Coordinates of C-alpha atoms and ligand atoms in Angstrom, one line a residue:
X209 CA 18.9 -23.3 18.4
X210 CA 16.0 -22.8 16.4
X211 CA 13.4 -24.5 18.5
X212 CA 14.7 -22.8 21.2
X213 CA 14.4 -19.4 19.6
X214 CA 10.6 -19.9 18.7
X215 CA 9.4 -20.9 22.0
X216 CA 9.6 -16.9 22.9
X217 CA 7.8 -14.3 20.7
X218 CA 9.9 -12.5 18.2
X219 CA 9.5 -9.4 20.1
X220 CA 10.5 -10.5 23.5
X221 CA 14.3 -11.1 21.9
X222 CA 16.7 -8.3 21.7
X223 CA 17.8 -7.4 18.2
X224 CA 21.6 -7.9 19.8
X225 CA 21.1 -11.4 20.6
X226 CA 19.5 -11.9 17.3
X227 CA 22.3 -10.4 15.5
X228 CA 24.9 -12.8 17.3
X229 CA 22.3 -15.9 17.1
X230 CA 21.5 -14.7 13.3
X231 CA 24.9 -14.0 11.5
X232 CA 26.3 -15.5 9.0
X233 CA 27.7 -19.1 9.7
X234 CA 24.7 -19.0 12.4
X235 CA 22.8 -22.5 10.7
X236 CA 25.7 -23.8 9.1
X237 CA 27.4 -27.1 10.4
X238 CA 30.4 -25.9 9.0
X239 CA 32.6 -22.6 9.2
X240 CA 32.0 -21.5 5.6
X241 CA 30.6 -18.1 4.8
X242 CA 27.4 -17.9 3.8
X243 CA 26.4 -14.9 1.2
X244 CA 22.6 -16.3 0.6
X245 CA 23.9 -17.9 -2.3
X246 CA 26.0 -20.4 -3.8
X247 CA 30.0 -20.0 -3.6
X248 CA 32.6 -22.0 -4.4
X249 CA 33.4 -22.6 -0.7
X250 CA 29.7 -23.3 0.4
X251 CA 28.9 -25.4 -3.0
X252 CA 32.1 -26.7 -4.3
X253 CA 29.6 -29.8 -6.3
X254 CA 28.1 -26.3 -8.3
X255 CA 31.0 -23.9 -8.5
X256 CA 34.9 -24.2 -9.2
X257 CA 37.4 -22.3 -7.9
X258 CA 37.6 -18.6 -9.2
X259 CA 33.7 -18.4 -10.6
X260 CA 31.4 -15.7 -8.9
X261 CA 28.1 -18.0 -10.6
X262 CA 28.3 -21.5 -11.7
X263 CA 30.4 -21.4 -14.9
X264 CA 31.0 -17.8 -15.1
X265 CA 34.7 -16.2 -13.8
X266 CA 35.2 -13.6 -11.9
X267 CA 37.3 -12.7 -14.6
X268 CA 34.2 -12.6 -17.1
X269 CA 32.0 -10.7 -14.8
X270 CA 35.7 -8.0 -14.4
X271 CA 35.6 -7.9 -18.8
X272 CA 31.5 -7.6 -19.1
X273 CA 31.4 -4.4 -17.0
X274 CA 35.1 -2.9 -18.8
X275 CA 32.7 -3.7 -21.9
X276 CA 29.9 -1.7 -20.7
X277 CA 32.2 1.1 -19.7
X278 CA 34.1 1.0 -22.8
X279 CA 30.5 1.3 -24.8
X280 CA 29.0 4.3 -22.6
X281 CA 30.1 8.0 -23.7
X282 CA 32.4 9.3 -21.4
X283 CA 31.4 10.4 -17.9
X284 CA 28.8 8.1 -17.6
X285 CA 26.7 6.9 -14.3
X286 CA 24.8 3.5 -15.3
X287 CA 22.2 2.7 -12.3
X288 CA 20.9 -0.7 -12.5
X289 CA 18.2 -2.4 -9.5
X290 CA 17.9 -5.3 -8.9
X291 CA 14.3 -6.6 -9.6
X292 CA 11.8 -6.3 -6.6
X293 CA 10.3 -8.8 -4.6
X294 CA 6.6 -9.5 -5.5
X295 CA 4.5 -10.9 -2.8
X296 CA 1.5 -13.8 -3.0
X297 CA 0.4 -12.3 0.3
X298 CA 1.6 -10.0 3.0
X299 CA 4.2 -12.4 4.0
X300 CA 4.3 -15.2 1.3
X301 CA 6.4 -13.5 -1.5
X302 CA 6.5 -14.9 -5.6
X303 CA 9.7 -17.2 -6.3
X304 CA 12.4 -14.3 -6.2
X305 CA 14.4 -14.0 -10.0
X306 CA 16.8 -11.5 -10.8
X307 CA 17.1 -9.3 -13.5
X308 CA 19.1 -10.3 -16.0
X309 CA 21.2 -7.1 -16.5
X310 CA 21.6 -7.2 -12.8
X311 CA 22.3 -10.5 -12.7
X312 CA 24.9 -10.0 -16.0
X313 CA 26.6 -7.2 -14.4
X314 CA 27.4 -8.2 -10.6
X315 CA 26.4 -11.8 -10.7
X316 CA 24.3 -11.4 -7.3
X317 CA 21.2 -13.3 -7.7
X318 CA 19.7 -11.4 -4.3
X319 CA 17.2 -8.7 -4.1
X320 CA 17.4 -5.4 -2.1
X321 CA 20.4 -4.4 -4.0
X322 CA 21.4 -1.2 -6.2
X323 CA 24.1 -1.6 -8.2
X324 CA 26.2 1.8 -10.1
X325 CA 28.2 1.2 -13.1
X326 CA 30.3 4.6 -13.7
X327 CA 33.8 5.6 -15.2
X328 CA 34.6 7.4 -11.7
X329 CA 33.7 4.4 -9.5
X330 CA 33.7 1.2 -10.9
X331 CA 31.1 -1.1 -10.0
X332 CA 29.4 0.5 -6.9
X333 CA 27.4 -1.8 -4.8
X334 CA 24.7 -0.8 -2.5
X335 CA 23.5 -3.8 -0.6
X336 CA 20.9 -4.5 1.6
X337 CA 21.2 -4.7 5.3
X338 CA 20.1 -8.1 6.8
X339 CA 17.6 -7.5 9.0
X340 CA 18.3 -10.1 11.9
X341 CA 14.2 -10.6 12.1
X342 CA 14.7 -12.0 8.1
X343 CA 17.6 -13.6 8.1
X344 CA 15.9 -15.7 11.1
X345 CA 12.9 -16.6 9.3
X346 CA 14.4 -16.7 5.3
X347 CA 18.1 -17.1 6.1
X348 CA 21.6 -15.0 5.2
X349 CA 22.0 -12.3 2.7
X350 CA 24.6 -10.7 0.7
X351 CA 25.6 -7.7 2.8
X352 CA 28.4 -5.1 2.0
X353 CA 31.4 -7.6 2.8
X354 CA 30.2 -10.1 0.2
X355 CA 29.4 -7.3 -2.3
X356 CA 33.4 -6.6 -2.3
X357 CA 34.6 -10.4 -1.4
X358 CA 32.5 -12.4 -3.4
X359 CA 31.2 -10.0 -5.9
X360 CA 34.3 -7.9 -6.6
X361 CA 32.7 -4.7 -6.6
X362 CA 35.2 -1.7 -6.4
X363 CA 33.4 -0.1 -4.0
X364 CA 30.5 -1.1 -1.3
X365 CA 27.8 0.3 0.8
X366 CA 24.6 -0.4 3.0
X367 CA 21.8 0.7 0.9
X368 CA 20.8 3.6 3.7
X369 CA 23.8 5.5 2.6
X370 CA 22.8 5.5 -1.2
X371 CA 21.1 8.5 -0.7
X372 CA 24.1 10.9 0.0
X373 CA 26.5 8.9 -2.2
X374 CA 24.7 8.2 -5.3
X375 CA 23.3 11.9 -5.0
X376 CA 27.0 13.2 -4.8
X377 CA 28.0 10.9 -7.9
X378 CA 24.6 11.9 -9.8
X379 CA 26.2 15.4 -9.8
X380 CA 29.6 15.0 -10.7
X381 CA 28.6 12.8 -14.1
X382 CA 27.9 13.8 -17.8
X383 CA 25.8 10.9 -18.8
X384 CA 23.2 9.6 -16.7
X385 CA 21.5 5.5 -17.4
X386 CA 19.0 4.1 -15.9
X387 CA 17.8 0.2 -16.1
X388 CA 14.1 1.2 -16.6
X389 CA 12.7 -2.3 -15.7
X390 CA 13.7 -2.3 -12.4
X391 CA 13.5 1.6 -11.6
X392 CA 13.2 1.9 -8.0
X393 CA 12.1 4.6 -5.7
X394 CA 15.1 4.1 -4.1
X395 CA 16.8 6.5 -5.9
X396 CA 14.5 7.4 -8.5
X397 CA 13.5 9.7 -5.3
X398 CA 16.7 11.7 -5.0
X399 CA 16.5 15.4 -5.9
X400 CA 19.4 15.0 -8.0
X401 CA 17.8 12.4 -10.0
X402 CA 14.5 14.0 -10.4
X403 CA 16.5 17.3 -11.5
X404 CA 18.7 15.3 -14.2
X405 CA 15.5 13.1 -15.3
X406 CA 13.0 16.5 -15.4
X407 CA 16.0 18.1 -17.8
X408 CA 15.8 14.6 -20.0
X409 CA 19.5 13.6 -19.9
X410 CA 18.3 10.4 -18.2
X411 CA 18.7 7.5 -20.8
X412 CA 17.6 3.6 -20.9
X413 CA 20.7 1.8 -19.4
X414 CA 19.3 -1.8 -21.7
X415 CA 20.4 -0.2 -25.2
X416 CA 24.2 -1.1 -24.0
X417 CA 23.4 -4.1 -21.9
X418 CA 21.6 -5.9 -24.3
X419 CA 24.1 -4.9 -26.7
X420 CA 26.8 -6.0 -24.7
X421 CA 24.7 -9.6 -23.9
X422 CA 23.6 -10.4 -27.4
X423 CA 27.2 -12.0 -28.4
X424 CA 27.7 -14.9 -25.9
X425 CA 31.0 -16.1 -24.5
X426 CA 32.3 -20.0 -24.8
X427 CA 31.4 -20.1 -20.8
X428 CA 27.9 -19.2 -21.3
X429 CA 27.6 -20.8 -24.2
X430 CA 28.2 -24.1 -22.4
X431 CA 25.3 -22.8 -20.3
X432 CA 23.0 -22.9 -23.0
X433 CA 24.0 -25.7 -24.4
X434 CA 23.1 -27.6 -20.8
X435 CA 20.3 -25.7 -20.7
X436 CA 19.1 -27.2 -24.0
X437 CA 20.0 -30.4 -23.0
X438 CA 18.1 -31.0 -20.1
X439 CA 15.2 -29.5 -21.4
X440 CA 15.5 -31.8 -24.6
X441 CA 16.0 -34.7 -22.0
X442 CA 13.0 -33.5 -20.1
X443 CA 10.9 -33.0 -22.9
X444 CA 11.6 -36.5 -24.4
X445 CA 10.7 -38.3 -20.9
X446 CA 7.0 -35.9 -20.8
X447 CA 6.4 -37.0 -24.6
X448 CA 7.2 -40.7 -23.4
X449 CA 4.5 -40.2 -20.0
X450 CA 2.0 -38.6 -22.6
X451 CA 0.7 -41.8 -24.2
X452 CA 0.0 -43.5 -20.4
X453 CA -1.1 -39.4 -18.9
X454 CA -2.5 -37.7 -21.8
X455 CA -3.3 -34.6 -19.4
X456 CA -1.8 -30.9 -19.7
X457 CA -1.3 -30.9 -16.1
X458 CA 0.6 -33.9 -15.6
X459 CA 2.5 -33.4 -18.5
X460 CA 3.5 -29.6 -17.5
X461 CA 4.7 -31.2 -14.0
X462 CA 6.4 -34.3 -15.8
X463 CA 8.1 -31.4 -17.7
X464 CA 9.2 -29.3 -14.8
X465 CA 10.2 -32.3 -12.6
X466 CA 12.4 -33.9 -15.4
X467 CA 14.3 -30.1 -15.7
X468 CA 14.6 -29.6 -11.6
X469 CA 15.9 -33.1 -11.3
X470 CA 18.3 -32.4 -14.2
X471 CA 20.0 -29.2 -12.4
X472 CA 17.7 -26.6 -13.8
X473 CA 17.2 -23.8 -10.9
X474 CA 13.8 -23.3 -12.5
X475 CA 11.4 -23.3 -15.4
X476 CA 12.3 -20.2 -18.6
X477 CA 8.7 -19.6 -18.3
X478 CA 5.3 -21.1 -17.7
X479 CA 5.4 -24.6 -19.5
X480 CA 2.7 -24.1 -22.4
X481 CA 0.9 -27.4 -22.7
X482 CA -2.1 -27.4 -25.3
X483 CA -4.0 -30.5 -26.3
X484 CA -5.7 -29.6 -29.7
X485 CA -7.5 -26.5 -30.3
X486 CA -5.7 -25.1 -26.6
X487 CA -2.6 -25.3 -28.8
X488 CA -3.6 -22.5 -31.4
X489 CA -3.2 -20.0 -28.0
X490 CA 0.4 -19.2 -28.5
X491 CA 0.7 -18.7 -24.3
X492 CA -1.3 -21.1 -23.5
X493 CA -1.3 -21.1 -19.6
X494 CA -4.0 -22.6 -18.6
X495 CA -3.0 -26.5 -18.7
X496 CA -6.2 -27.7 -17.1
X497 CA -7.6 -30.4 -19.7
X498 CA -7.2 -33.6 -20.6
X499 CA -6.0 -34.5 -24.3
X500 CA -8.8 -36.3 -26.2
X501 CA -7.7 -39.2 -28.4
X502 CA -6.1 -38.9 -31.3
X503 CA -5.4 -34.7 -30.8
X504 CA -2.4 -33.1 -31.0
X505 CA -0.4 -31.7 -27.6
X506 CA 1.8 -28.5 -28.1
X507 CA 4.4 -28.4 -25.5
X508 CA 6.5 -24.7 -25.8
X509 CA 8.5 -25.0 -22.9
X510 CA 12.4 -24.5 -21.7
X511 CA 14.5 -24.1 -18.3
X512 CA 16.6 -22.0 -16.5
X513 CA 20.1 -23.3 -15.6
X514 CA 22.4 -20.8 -13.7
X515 CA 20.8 -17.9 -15.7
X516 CA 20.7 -19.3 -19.0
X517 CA 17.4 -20.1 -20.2
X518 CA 16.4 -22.5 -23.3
X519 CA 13.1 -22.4 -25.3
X520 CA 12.0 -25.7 -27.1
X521 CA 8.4 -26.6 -29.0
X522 CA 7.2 -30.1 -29.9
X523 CA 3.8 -31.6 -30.8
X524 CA 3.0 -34.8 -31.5
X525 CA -0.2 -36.9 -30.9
X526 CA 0.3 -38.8 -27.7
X527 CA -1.9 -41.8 -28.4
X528 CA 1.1 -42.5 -31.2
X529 CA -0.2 -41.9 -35.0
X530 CA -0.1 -38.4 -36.3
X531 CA -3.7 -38.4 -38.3
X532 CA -3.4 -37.7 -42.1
X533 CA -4.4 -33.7 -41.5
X534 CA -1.9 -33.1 -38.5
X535 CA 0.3 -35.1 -41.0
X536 CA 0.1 -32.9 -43.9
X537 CA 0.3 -29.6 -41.9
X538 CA 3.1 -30.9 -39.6
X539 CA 5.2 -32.4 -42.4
X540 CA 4.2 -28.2 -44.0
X541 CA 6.2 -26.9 -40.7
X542 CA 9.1 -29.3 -40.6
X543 CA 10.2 -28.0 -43.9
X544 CA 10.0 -24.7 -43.2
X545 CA 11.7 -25.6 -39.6
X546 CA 14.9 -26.9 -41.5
X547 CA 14.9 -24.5 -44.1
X548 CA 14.9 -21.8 -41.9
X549 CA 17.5 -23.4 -39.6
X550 CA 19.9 -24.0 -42.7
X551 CA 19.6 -20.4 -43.5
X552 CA 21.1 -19.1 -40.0
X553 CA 24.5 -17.8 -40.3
X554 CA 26.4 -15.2 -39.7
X555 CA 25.4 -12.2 -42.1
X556 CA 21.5 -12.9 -42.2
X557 CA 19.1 -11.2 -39.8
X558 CA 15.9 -13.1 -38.0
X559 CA 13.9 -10.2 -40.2
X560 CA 15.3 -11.9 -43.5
X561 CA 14.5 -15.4 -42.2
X562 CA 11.3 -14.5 -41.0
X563 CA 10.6 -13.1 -44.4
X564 CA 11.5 -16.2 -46.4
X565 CA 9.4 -18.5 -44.0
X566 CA 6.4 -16.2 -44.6
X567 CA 6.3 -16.3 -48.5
X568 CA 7.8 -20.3 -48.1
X569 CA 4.3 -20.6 -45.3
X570 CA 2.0 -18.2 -47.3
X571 CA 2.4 -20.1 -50.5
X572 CA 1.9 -24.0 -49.0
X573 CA -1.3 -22.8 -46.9
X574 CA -2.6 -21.2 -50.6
X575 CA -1.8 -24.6 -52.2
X576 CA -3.7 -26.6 -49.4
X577 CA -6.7 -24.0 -49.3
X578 CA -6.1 -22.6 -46.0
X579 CA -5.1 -19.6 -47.4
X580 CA -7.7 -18.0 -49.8
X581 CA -5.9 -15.1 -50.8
X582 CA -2.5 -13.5 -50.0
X583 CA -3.3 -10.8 -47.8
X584 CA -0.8 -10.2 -45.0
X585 CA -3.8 -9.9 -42.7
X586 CA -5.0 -13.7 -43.4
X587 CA -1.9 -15.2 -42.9
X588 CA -1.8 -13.7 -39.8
X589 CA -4.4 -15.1 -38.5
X590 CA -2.8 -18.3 -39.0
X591 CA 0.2 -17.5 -37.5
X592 CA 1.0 -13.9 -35.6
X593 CA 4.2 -14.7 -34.6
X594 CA 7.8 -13.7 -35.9
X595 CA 9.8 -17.1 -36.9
X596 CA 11.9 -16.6 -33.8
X597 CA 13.8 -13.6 -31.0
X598 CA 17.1 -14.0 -29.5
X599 CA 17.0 -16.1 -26.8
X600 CA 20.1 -15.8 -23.6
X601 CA 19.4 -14.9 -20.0
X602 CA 16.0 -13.8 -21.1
X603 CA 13.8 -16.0 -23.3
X604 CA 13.0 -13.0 -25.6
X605 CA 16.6 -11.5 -25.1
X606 CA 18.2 -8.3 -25.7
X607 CA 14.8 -7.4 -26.6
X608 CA 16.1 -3.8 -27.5
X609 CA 18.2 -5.0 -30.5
X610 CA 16.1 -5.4 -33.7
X611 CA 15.8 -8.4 -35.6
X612 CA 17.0 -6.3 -38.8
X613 CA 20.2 -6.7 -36.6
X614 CA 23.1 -8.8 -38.7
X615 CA 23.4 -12.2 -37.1
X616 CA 27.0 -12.6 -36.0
X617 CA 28.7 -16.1 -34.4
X618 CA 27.9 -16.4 -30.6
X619 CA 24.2 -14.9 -31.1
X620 CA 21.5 -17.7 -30.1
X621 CA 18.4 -17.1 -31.9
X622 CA 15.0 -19.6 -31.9
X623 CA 13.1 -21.2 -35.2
X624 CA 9.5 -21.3 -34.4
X625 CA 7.4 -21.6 -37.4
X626 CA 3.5 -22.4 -36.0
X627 CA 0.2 -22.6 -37.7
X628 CA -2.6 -22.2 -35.3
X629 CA -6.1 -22.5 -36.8
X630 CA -8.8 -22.4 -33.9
X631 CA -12.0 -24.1 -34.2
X632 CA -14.2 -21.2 -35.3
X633 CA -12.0 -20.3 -37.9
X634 CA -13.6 -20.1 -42.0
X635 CA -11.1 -22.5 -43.5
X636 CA -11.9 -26.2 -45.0
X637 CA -13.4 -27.7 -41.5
X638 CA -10.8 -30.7 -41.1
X639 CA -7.8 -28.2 -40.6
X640 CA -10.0 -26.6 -37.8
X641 CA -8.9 -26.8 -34.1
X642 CA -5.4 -28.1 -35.2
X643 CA -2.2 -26.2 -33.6
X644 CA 1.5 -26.6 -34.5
X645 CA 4.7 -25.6 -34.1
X646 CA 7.8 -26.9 -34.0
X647 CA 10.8 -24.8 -32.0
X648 CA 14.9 -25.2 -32.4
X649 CA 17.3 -22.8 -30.2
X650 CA 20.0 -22.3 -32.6
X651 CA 23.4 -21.3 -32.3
X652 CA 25.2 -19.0 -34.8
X653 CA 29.0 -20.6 -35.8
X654 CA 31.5 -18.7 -37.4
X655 CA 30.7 -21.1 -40.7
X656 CA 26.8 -21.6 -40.1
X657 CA 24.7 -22.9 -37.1
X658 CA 24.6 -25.3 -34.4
X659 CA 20.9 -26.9 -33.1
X660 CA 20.9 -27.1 -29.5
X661 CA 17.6 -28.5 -29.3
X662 CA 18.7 -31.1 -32.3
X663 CA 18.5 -34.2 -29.5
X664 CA 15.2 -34.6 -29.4
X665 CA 13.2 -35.9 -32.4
X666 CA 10.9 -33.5 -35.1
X667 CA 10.4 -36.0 -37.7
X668 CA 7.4 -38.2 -37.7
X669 CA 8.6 -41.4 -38.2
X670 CA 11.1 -40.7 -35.0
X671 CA 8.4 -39.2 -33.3
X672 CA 5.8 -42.3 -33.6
X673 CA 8.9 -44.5 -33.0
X674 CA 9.8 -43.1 -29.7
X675 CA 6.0 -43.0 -28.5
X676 CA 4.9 -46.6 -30.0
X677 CA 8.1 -48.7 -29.0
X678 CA 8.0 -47.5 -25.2
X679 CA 4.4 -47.7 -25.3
X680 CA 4.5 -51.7 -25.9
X681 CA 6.0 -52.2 -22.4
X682 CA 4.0 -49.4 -20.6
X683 CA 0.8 -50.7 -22.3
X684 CA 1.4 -54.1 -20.5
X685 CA 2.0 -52.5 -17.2
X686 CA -1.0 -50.3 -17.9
X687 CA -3.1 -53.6 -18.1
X688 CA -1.4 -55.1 -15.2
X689 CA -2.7 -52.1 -13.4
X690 CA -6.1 -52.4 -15.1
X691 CA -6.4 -56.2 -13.8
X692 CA -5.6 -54.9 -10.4
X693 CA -7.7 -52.5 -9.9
Ligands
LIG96 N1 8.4 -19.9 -26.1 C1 7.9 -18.6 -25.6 C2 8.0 -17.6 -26.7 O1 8.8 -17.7 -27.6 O2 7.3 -16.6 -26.7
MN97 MN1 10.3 -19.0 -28.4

């Protein structure tokens, strides 16, 4: 059917028969309904029965927006967009990822859609309409029947009727919320809008949502926790290719390939991948060098499964021997890594943690004269960066809740202690150049913490271990190759 259909220009074919050639079902060998996304019918190997998004329930997604409406004041009207495409080119648009408070409340991971949280209506869904043009060239889309049937909204409508709908609840509510990351002309337009956000009654909808997402459920949870896992698994196969491909390229495509190959939809952010001084920039994005011998390579890097991201740092030297320097300033971090770690538990904040790896950091870096003094402003030049953030759908999640914020069992937080000492910098030259830091995704337990990160190796002599006994076998193939070539 396709071929057929491209042997005549777009314009020569009535929209009618593309709407009856272009439906849903319309590629599919099978009669299964397609909502542009996975479903328990159309991917029973990804979804069970009953889940709206791979290990979340419908039943979840039904309690996460009673548990939004329970924390607005009364009357409210919550408006949340989902985020906008960005395109490469005219018709070449960015990989598409929802927003997370989107994603959180309907579980739709399409754009196009507005979504209304409100104590008159429910979850209101205004969806896109599939133009039969783009769902020829890019496939099906969740339309109005799957906002109700798949999504479980209360109510539904094509997203050219927002305007006299959400204009008529905008006027009937008290309390008006907006998701300001994704605020959209689409109704940001409306007089009635304009007239409640010009009288300032027009709040940031995130204060609840990230309030309401900081505390995850045993079902996502288990999300992390395989979102941890196959970046742990991934990142232990790219430290075993550095030795044989010591190149921040290959390594960040080792990484990525080693996630995708595992389940992971995509990567929780660009893979940072610094051989020696590139790993004292703390977003390194660059990846474009080889790894001299004997340097260090900082790989910050984490996955996305089904929503759930994970955020991991190792470094390590991938010709096999950590020098005596990287030594001494590694071993420096690892302490403070598992101190740190053994301090999360409910009824501590990241702020107090944060503080105790300062002073702990502060007073090491003194004793080995990297520190001359103890002003704040020196040691943060070594090292800018707060010992961790909550970390969920978002890699920095719930970024609206401080980190003076009690820990409580369920919150996942990050360790990150670093030290990043660039090559210009005024301290005793054979620290110079050197960056490390050594990341954990941690887990607060009703009794203390859980590492979800804790499968792959921090400690030197497991580090060297994994790299030098692999190595043996890939050094003889390496010299097989040699001899060939
Ligand atoms: N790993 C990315 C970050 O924590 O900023
Ligand atoms: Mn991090």
């Amino acid at each position: 059917m396709m071929q057929a259909l491209r042997r005549y220009p777009l314009q020569n074919i009535s929209s009618k028969f593309l709407n009856q050639v272009a439906g849903a079902n319309a590629y599919s060998t099978k009669v299964l309904h397609d909502v542009g996304q996975p479903t328990a019918a159309t991917h029973p190997q990804l979804l069970k029965e009953g889940e709206i998004t791979p290990g979340i329930t419908c039943e979840e997604y039904i309690m996460r927006r009673k548990k939004l409406l329970e924390l607005l004041p009364e009357k409210s009207l919550a408006i949340v967009a989902s985020a906008p495409i960005k395109m490469m080119t005219d018709v070449v648009p960015y990989p598409f990822r929802q927003d997370a408070d989107y994603l959180y409340i309907t579980g739709c991971q399409q754009p196009g859609g507005v979504a209304v949280l409100g104590h008159d209506c429910g979850l209101c869904m205004f969806m896109p309409e599939a133009d039969p043009h783009d769902v020829l060239w890019q496939g099906e889309v969740a339309r109005v029947d799957a906002a109700l049937q798949a999504f479980k909204a209360d109510q539904a409508y094509p997203i050219n009727r927002l305007h006299k709908i959400l204009s008529g609840m905008i006027g009937s509510c008290s309390n008006l919320f907006h998701n300001v990351k994704t605020a959209s002309s689409a109704y940001m337009d409306l007089e009635q809008f304009k007239k409640a956000y010009q009288s300032g009654i027009v709040k940031d909808f995130s204060i609840y949502t990230h309030e309401a997402r900081l505390v995850k459920s045993p079902a996502e949870l288990n999300l992390m926790r395989d979102s941890a896992s196959i970046a742990c698994q991934a990142l232990i196969q790219t430290m075993l290719h550095s030795k044989l491909f010591p190149h921040e390229g290959l390594l960040s495509a080792k990484f990525e390939y080693e996630c995708k190959t595992r389940g992971a939809q995509r990567m929780a952010f660009n893979p940072v991948v610094g051989g020696g001084p590139n790993g004292c920039i703390i977003h390194y994005a660059r990846n474009d060098q080889k790894i001299e011998d004997g340097n260090l390579v900082l790989m910050d890097v984490g996955c996305e499964l089904h929503g759930y991201v994970s955020d991991l740092t190792r470094t390590w030297p991938p010709c096999g021997r950590f020098s005596p320097v990287h030594e001494e300033l590694y071993h420096l971090l690892l302490e403070t890594n598992k101190e740190c770690v053994k301090l999360c538990r409910p009824g501590t904040s990241i702020r107090e943690i944060h503080d105790y790896s300062v002073e702990k950091m502060k007073k090491a870096f003194q004793e080995i004269g990297l520190l001359k003094d103890n002003r704040p402003e020196r040691y943060h030049m070594l090292n800018p960066t707060s010992i961790g953030h909550y970390l969920g759908m978002d890699v920095h999640d719930c970024s609206t809740v401080s980190y003076n914020r009690t820990l409580k069992p369920g919150v996942v937080i990050t360790i990150e202690p670093g030290v990043y000492i660039p090559s210009n910098s005024d301290v005793p030259e054979r620290y110079r150049g050197i960056g490390i830091r050594i990341e954990d995704d941690v887990l607060i337990t009703e009794t203390g913490y859980e590492v979800l990160t804790g499968s792959i190796p921090k400690e030197i002599k497991h580090i060297e271990s994994l790299l030098n006994n692999f190595s043996n076998g890939m050094e003889s193939r390496n010299s097989t190759r040699a001899a060939l070539s």
